[in-house]
Short mmCIF file of C-alpha atoms in Angstrom, two decimals:
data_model
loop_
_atom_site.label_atom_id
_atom_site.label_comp_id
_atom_site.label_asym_id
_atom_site.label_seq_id
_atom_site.Cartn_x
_atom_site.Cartn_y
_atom_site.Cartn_z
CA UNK A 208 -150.99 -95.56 -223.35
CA UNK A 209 -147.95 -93.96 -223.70
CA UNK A 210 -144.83 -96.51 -222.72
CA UNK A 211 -141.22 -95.06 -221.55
CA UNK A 212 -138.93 -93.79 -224.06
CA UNK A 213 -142.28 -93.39 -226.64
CA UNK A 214 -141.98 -90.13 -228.35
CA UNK A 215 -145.11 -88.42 -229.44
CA UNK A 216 -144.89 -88.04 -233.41
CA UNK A 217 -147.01 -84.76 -234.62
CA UNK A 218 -149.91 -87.13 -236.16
CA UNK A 219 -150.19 -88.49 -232.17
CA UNK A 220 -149.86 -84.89 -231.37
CA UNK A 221 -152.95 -83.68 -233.54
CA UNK A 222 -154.90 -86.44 -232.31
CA UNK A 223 -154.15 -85.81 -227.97
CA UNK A 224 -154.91 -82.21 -229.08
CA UNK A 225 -158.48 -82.78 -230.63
CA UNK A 226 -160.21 -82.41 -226.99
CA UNK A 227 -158.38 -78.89 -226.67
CA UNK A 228 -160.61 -77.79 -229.90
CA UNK A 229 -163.90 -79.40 -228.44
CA UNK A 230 -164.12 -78.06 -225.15
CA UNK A 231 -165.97 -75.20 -223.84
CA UNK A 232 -162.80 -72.50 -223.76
CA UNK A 233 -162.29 -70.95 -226.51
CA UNK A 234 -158.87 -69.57 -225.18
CA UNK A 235 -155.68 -71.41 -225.93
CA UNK A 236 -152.39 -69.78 -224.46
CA UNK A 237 -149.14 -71.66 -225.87
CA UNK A 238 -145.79 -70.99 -223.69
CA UNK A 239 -143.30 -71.55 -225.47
CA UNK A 240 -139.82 -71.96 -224.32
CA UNK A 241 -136.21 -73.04 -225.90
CA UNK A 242 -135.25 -75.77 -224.05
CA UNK A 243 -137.52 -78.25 -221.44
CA UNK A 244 -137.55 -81.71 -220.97
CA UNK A 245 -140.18 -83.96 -218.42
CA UNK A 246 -136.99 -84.55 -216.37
CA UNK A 247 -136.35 -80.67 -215.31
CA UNK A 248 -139.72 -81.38 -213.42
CA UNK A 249 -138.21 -83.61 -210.85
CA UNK A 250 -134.23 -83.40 -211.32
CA UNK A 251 -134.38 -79.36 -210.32
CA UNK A 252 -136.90 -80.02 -207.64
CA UNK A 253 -134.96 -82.57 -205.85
CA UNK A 254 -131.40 -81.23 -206.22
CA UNK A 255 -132.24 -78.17 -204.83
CA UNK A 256 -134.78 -78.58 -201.83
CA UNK A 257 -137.22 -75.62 -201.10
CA UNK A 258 -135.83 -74.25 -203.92
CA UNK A 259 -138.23 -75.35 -206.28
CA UNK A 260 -138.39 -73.99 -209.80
CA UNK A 261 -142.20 -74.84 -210.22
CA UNK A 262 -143.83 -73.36 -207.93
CA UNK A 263 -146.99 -72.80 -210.05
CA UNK A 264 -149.83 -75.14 -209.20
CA UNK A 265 -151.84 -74.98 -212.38
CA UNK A 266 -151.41 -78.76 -213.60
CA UNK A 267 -152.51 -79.80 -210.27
CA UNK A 268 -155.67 -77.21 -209.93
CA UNK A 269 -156.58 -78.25 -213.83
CA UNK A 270 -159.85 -79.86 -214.05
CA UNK A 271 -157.78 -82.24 -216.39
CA UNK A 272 -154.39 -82.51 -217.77
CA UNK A 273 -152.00 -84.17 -220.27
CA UNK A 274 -148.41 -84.63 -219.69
CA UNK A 275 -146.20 -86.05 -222.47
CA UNK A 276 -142.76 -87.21 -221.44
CA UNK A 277 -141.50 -86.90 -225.24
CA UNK A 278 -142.41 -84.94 -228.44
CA UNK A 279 -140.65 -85.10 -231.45
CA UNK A 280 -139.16 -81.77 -232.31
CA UNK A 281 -140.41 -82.17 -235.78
CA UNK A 282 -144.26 -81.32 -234.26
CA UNK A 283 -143.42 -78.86 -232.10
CA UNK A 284 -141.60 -76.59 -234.85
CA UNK A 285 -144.67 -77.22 -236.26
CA UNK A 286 -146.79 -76.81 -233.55
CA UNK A 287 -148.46 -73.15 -233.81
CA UNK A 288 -149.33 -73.56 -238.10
CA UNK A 289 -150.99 -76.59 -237.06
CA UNK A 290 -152.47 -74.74 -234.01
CA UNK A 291 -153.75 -71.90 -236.62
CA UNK A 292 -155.02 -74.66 -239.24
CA UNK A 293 -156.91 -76.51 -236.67
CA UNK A 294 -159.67 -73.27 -235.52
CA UNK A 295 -160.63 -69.58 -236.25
CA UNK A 296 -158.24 -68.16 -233.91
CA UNK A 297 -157.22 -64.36 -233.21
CA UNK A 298 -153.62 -64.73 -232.90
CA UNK A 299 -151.61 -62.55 -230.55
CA UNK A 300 -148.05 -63.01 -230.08
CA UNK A 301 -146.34 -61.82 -227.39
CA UNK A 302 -142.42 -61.70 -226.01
CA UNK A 303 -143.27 -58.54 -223.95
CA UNK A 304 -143.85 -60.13 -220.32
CA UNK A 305 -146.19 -57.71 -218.78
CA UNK A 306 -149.75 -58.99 -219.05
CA UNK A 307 -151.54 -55.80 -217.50
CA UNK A 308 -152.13 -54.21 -221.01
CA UNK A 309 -153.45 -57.58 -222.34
CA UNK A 310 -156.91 -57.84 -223.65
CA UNK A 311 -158.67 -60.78 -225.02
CA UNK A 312 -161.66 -60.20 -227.09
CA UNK A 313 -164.40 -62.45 -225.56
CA UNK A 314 -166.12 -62.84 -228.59
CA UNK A 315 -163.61 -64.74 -230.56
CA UNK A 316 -161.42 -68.00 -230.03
CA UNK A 317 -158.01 -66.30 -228.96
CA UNK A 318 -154.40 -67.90 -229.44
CA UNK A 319 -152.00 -66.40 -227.45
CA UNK A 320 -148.60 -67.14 -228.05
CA UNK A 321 -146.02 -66.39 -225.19
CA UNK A 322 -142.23 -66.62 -225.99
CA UNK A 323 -140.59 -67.03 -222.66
CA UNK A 324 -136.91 -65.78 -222.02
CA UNK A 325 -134.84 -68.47 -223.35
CA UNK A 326 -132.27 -70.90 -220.98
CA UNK A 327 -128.53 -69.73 -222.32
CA UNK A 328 -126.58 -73.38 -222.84
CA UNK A 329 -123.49 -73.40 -221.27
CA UNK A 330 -124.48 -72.02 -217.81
CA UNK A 331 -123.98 -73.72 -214.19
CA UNK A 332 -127.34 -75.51 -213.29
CA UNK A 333 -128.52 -73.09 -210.35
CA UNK A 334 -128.91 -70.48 -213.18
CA UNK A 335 -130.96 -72.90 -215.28
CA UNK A 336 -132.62 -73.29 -212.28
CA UNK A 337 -133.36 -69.47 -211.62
CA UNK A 338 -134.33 -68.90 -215.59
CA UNK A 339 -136.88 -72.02 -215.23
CA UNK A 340 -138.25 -70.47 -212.25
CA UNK A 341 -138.83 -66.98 -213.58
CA UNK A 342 -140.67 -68.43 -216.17
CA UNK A 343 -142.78 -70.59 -213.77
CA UNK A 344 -143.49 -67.11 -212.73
CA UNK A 345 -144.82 -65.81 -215.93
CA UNK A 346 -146.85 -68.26 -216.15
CA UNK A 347 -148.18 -68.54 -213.18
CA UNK A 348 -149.09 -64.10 -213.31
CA UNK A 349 -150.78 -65.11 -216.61
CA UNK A 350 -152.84 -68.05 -215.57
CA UNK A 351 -153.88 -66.23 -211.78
CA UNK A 352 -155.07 -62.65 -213.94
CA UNK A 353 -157.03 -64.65 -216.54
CA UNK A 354 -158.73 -66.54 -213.69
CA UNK A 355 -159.31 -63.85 -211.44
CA UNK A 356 -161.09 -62.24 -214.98
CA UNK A 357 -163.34 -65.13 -215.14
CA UNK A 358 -161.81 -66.05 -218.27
CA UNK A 359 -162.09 -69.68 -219.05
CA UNK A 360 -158.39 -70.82 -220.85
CA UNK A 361 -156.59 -74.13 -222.16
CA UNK A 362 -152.73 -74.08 -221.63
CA UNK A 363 -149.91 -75.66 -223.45
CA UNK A 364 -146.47 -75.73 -221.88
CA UNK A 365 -143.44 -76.71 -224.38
CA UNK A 366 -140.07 -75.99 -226.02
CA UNK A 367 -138.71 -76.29 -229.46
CA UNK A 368 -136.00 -78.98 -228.19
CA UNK A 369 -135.21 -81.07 -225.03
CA UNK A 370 -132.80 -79.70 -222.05
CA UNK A 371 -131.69 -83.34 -221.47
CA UNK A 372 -131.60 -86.74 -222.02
CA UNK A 373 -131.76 -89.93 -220.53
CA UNK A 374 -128.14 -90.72 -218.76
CA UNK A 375 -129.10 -94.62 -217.79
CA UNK A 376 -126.60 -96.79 -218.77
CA UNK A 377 -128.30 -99.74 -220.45
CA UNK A 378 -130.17 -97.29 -222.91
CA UNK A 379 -127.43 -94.79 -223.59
CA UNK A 380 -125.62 -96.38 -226.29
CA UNK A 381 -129.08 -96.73 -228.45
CA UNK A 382 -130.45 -93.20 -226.86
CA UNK A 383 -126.74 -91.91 -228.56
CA UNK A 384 -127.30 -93.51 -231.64
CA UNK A 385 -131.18 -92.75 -232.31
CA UNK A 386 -130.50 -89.27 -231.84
CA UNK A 387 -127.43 -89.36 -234.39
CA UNK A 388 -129.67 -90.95 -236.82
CA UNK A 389 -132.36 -88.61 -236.01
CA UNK A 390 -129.84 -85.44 -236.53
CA UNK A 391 -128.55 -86.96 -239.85
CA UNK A 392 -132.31 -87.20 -241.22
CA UNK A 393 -133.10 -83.85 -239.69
CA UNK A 394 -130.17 -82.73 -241.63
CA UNK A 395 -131.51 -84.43 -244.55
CA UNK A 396 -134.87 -83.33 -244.08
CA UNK A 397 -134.51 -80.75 -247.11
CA UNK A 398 -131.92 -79.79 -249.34
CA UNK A 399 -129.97 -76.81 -249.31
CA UNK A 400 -131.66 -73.28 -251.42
CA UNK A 401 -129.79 -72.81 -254.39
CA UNK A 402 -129.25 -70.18 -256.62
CA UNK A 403 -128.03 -71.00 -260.22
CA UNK A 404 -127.08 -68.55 -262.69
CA UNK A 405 -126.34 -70.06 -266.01
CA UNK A 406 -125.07 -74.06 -265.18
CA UNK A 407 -123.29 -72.90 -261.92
CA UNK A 408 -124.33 -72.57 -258.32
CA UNK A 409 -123.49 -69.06 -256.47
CA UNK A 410 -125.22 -69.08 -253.42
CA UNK A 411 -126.23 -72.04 -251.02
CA UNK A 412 -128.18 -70.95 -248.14
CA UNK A 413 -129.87 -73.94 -245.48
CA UNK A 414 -132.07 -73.02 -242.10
CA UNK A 415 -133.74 -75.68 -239.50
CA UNK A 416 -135.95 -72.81 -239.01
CA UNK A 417 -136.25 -69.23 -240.33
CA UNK A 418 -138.77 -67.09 -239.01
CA UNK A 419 -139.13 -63.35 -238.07
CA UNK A 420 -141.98 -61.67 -235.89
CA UNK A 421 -143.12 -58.51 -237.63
CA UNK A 422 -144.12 -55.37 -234.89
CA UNK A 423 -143.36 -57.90 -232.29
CA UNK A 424 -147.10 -59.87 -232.31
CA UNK A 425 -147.21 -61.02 -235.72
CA UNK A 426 -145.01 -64.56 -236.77
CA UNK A 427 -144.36 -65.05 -239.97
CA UNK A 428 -142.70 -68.67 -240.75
CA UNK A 429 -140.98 -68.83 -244.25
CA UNK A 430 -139.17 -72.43 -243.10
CA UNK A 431 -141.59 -73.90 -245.37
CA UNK A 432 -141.82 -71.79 -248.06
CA UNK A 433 -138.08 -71.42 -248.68
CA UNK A 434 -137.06 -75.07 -248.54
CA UNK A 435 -140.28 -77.56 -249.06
CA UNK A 436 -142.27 -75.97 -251.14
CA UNK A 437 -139.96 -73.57 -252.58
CA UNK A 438 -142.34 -71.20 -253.21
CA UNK A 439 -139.66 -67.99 -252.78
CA UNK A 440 -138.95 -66.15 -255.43
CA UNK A 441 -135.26 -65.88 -255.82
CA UNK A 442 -134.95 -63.99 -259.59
CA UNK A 443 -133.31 -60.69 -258.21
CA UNK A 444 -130.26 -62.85 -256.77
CA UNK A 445 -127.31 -61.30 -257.84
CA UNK A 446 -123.70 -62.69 -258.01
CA UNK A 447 -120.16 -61.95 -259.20
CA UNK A 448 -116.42 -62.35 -258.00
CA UNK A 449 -116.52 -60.04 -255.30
CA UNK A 450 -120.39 -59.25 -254.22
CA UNK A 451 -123.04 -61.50 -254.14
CA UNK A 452 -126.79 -60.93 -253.34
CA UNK A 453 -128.89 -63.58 -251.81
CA UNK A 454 -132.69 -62.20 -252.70
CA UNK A 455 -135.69 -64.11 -251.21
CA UNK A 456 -139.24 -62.51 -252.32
CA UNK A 457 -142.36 -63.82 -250.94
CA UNK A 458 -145.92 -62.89 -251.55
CA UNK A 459 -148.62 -62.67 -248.91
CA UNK A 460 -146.48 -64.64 -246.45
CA UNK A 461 -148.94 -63.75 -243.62
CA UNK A 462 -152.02 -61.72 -243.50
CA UNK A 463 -151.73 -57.81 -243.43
CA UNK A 464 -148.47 -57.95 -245.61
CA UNK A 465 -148.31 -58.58 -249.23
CA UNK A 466 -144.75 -58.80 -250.47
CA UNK A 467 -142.00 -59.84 -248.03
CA UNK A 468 -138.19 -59.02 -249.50
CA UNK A 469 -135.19 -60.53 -247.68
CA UNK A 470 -131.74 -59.50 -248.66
CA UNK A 471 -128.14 -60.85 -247.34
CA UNK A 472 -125.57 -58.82 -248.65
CA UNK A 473 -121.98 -60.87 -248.79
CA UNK A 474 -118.52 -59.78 -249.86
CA UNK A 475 -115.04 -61.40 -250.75
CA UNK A 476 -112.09 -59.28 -249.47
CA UNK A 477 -108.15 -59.47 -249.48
CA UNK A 478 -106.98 -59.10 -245.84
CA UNK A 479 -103.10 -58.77 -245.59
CA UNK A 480 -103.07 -59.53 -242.23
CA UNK A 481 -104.22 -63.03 -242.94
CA UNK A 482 -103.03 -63.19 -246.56
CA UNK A 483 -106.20 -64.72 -248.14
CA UNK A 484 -109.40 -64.02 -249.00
CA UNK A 485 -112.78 -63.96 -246.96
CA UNK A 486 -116.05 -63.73 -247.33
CA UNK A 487 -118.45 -61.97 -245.09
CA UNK A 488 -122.07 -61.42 -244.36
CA UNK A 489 -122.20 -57.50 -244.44
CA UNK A 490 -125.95 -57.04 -243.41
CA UNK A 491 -129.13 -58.19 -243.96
CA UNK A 492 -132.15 -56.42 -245.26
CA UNK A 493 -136.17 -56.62 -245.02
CA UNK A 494 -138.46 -54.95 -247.64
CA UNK A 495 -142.24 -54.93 -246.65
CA UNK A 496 -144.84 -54.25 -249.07
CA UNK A 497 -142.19 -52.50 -251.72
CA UNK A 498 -142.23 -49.79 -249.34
CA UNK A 499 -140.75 -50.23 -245.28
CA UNK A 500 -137.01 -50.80 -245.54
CA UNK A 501 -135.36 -51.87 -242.66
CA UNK A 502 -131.48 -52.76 -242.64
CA UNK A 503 -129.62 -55.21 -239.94
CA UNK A 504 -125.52 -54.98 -239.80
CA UNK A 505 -124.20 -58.19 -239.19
CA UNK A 506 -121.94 -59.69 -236.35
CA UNK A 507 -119.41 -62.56 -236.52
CA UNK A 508 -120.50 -64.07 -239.81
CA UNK A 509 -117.20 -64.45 -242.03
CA UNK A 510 -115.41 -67.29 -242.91
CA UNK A 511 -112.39 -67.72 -245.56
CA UNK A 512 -113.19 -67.36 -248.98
CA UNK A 513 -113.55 -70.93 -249.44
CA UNK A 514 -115.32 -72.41 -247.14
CA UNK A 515 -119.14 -72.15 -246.05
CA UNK A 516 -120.03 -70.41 -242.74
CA UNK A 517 -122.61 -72.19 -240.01
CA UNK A 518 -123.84 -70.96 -236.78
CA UNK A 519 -126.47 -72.69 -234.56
CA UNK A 520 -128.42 -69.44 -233.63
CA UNK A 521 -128.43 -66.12 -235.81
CA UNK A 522 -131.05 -63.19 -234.54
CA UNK A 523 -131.53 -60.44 -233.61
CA UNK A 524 -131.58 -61.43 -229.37
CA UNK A 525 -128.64 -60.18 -227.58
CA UNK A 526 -127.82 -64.29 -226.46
CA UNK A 527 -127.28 -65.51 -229.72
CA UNK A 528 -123.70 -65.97 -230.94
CA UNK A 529 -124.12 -64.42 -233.94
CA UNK A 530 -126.08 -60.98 -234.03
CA UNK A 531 -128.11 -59.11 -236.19
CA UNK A 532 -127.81 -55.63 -235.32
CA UNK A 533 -130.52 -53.05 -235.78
CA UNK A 534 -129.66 -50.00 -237.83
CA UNK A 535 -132.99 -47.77 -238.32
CA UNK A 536 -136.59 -47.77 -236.22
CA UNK A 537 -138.27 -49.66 -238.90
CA UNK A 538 -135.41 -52.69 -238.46
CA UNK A 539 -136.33 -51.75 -234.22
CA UNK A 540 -139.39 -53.24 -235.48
CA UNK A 541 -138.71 -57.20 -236.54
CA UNK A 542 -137.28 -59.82 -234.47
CA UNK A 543 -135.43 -62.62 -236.46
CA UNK A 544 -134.33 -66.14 -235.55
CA UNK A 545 -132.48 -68.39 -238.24
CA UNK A 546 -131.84 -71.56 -236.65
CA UNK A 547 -129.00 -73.52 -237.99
CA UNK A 548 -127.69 -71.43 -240.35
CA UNK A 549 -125.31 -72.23 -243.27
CA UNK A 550 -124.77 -69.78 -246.11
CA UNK A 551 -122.08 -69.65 -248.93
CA UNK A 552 -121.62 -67.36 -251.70
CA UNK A 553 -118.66 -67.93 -253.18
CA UNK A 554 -116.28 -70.79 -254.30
CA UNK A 555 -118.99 -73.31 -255.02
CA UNK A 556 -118.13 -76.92 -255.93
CA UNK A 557 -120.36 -79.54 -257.35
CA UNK A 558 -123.21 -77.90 -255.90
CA UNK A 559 -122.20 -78.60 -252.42
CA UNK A 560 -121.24 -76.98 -249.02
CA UNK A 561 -117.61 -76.27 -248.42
CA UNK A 562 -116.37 -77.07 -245.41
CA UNK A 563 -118.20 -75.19 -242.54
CA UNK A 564 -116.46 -72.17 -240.55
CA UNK A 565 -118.83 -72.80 -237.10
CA UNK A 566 -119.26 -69.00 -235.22
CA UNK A 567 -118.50 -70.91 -231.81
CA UNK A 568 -114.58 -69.87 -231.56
CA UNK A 569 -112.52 -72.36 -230.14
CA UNK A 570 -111.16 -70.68 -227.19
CA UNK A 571 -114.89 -71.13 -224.76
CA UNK A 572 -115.31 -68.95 -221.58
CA UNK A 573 -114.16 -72.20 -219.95
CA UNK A 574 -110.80 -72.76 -221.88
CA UNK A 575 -109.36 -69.15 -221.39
CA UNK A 576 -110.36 -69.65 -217.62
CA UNK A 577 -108.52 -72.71 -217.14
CA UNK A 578 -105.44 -71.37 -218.97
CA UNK A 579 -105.11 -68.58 -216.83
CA UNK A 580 -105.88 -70.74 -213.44
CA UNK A 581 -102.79 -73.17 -215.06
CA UNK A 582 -100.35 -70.25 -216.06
CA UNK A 583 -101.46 -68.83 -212.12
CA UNK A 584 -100.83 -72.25 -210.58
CA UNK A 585 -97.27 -72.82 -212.83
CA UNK A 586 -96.04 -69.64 -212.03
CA UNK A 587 -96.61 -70.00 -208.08
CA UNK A 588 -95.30 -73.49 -208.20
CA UNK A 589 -91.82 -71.93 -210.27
CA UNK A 590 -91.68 -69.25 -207.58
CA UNK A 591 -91.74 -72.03 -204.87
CA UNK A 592 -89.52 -74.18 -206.74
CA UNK A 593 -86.86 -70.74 -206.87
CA UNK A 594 -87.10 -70.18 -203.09
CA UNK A 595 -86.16 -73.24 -202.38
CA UNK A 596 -83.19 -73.76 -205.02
CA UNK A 597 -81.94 -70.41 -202.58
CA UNK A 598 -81.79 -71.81 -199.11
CA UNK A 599 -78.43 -72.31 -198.18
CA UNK A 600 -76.72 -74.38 -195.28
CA UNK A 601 -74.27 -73.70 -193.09
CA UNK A 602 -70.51 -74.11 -193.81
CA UNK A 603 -68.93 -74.13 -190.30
CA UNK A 604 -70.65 -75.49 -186.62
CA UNK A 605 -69.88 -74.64 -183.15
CA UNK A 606 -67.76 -78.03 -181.43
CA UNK A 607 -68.73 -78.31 -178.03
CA UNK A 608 -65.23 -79.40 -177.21
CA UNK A 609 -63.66 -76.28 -178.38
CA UNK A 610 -64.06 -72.58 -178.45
CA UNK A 611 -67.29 -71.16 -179.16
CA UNK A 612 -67.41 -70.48 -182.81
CA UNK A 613 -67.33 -66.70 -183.72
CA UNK A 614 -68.34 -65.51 -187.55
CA UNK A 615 -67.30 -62.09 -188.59
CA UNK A 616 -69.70 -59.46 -190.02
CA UNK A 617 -68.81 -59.78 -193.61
CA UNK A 618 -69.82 -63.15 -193.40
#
């Protein structure tokens, strides 16, 4: 029984998830979305009326269902190893929306793995609202052609992180706090890669989460590799005063490639116009099997010399605030997410991050709007304030009692 405010840990989740592996289907389809919490399921339906998000009815036609309010993030960023671990699945992996070329080979126990369009933060809650509901829609093609095929299917519905949380007052305070202490132990999760070149550090490079999708169907995690188990290879690292190379080599990372290569390519320049140094991320580059080279410019990722730059989301999706840009039709053919990022490559001291240079500017959509609505406002309130500093009374009056008052032209 799960009680309210319980969050599922990922040895709870392996256990619910047994029955999924026993059944008859031997189709599991994992959507997978950025942000979703148990609450979008009645808040968005209510607020909005007939305008209901989910309109998909696949929980309710299910011949049985599981709904957990609350998962740690922990297991669900784990969620599709443990998914491959736990059967002899085909894995497909999909973020290209149009089912009609799918085809699942009956045969075999198929994962398929649907990245749904992600919900941009920062936006009003109607748009939330319409993102959610597209998605509903996605699903809801997916689910109605794979019945329709006779194909028999389990579904899993989730998101790497929750949309919202609890806003009742008597929890709040230890809701606020729990996640704090859950962010700082996230944060603490892992240390920081490091590369060291004779007894001092060059490079320090920390991710929540670094993956890439190779060809657009086939994930490849290195999370684990680079900062648990440490099993990168980071010999070819190269550094100096004014260039530094972070190098990260990895062998058979996923089936069908044997040698992975990552390169991020910094510099430290002189810029008059600032009058210090900075350093910059120049581009990034991906060397499969010794062979495919494929070359990202970089977008927004500088910070001064001294410090460390962070970013919450760096990839190559058009949303994320910082960008990695294609260059060549083999880079055309990797997608790359690095959650969390913080990299430094110069000015290192005792081993440590510098203080962190965040991507997110200061000045928000939101801040330049209200400036101009207050410089608007101010000026139309100093216009008023003018016009009426100009109104003038008269100097003279007509007297009943005497002559009619006469004013000449000129006046």
């Amino acid at each position: 029984v799960l009680h309210e405010g319980h969050i599922v840990s990922a040895q709870e989740l392996t256990v619910l998830l047994q029955p999924v592996f026993t059944q008859n289907s031997r189709n599991l389809i994992l959507f997978l979305q950025d942000m979703l919490s148990i609450d979008d399921f009645t808040y968005l339906s209510e607020s909005y009326g007939n305008k209901n998000p989910f309109q998909n009815e696949i929980l309710q036609s299910s011949p049985s269902s599981l709904v957990l309010p609350a998962v740690d993030c922990e297991a669900i960023r784990y969620l599709l190893s443990f998914l491959q671990q736990s059967g002899d699945w085909k894995l497909t992996y999909t973020t290209n929306l149009n089912f009609s070329q799918l085809e699942l080979d009956a045969s075999k126990a198929n994962l398929l793995v649907v990245q749904l369009q992600p919900l941009v933060s920062g936006l009003s809650e109607i748009s939330t609202q319409e993102a959610i509901a597209e998605n509903d829609k996605i699903i809801g093609r997916l689910t109605m052609d794979l019945q329709e095929r006779g194909i028999h299917f389990s579904v899993i519905y989730t998101a790497a992180r929750p949309s919202r949380i609890s806003r009742r007052t008597d929890v709040v305070w230890d809701l606020r706090r729990q996640l704090m202490a859950a962010e700082e132990e996230e944060s603490l999760s892992y240390p920081p890669l490091n590369v060291t070149i004779g007894n001092d550090t060059c490079i320090l490079f920390y991710a929540s989460d670094f993956s890439l999708t190779a060809n657009g169907s086939v994930p490849i995690d290195l999370t684990n590799a680079t900062f648990v188990t440490r099993t990168v290879d980071i010999s070819s690292s190269e550094c100096s005063d004014f260039n530094t190379t972070l190098s990260l080599k990895y062998t058979n990372p996923v089936n069908g490639i044997s040698s992975l290569e990552i390169r991020f390519l910094m510099t430290k320049k002189f810029y008059t116009g600032s009058a210090r140094y900075w350093s910059t991320l120049d581009s990034v580059e991906i060397v499969q099997d010794g062979e495919k080279f494929a070359k990202f410019n970089v977008s927004v990722i500088s910070a001064p010399a001294e410090y460390s730059f962070h970013c919450q989301l760096v990839g190559t999706d058009n949303l994320y605030p910082a960008r990695l840009i294609p260059t060549d039709a083999e880079a055309e053919k990797w997608d790359v997410l690095i959650s969390r990022l913080q990299i430094q490559g110069f000015n290192i001291e005792n081993n440590q991050f510098s203080y962190a240079s965040d991507c997110t500017g200061f000045f928000t959509p939101g801040i330049w709007m209200g400036l101009v609505i207050s410089i608007i406002l101010v000026w139309i309130l100093t216009y008023g304030i003018h016009m009426i500093m100009q109104l003038t009374t008269n100097s003279r009056f007509d007297d009943p009692k005497g002559p009619a008052l006469s004013v000449p032209q000129t006046e």
